[in-house]
Amino acid sequence: MASGISTAGSRLLQKSGLLSSARSFAAAAAGGEKKPEKTSFGGLKDGDRIFTNLYGRHDFRLKGAMARGDWYKTKDIILKGQDWILKEMSTSGLRGRGGAGFPSGMKWGFMKKPFDGRPKYLVVNADEGEPGTCKDREIMRHDPHKLIEGCLIAGVAMGARAAYIYIRGEFYNEAVILQEAISEAYKAGYLGKDCLGTGYNFDVFVHRGAGAYICGEETALIESIEGKQGKPRLKPPFPADIGLFGCPTTVTNVETVAVAPTICRRGGEWFASFGRERNRGTKLFCISGHVNNPCTVEEEMSIPLKDLIERHCGGVIGGWDNLLAIIPGGSSVPLIPKR
């Protein structure tokens, strides 16, 4: 006897939608159904925002930061170990938020190598000197504990014992706030010897630059911390092999480090649910120029630029006909013309 459904029965099932559901179920059972790709991006909900004090409406100090969820279960995250943290970072799809966009899980994993007697270092590039960029500054002055907690977690993932935050020389107030937050973390037992009772030792230092644009380049930045002229080094060797003080070093961006605790708390898959393939997560966007409301805002990756400007900036001054072009990533990138 032939298997299947009669023509009349098939029409009836198609009309009711049951046939397509049955086929979908059969495909899923066979492992053939792929999860439908997301096609709409943007409109990030407040509950999904990582930077909850971006505009400085709340206290930046430790008590206020903890009320917003910072330092929550950080001890548990550390005790889960290096491999677990690296796995979550890889699952999240987080890429460097400083411009290069290198996969963070992979980059941090380069530091996982047998101990050869040299200490390992994390260097956070807070030398935000590109015209039009102002996101890292907002993190440091309004959410400094998010960055400090991120340094600790990233340090554990890399096996580093110290972090140097290299901050732009012009950011005087931000450096003062950051140092105050670091002092609070030491006093609370979150940094220094036996962080949070985990047995892990980790220190964080603030190093102020002198306003040299070239020190945004990672090896020039390392030279500057060492007290030398901020000039780029020839590569190889790369910093992961011979970096700060001749030791294995990873240089990464403020925002990249600051999102790590939330990714570990909420899971890499949660972060990866935003954006599209190779462009996952949320992101701080700095929008300035001829828009009605210039701002820095956290949004979903892959949001169309027009939607971003309309939703958060009230559109272009005088209407979209006045727009000539958009600079999508700082002054060193090509322009995107209106048409």
PDB file of N, CA and C in Angstrom, residues 22 42 61 95 141 166 178:
ATOM      1  N   ALA A  22       3.603  19.507   9.944  1.00  0.00           N
ATOM      2  CA  ALA A  22       4.072  18.127   9.977  1.00  0.00           C
ATOM      3  C   ALA A  22       5.395  17.986   9.246  1.00  0.00           C
ATOM      4  N   GLY A  42      17.947  46.008  15.949  1.00  0.00           N
ATOM      5  CA  GLY A  42      17.764  47.303  16.592  1.00  0.00           C
ATOM      6  C   GLY A  42      16.626  47.282  17.589  1.00  0.00           C
ATOM      7  N   ARG A  61      30.159  54.971  42.102  1.00  0.00           N
ATOM      8  CA  ARG A  61      30.974  54.299  43.117  1.00  0.00           C
ATOM      9  C   ARG A  61      30.511  52.860  43.348  1.00  0.00           C
ATOM     10  N   ARG A  95      33.690  40.444  19.310  1.00  0.00           N
ATOM     11  CA  ARG A  95      34.881  40.867  18.582  1.00  0.00           C
ATOM     12  C   ARG A  95      35.374  42.179  19.180  1.00  0.00           C
ATOM     13  N   ARG A 141      33.982  57.172  33.160  1.00  0.00           N
ATOM     14  CA  ARG A 141      33.518  58.177  34.122  1.00  0.00           C
ATOM     15  C   ARG A 141      32.177  57.840  34.753  1.00  0.00           C
ATOM     16  N   TYR A 166      45.754  52.109  30.095  1.00  0.00           N
ATOM     17  CA  TYR A 166      46.467  53.252  29.516  1.00  0.00           C
ATOM     18  C   TYR A 166      45.423  54.266  29.064  1.00  0.00           C
ATOM     19  N   LEU A 178      38.410  56.781  37.800  1.00  0.00           N
ATOM     20  CA  LEU A 178      38.849  55.394  37.644  1.00  0.00           C
ATOM     21  C   LEU A 178      39.745  54.966  38.805  1.00  0.00           C
TER      22      LEU A 178
END
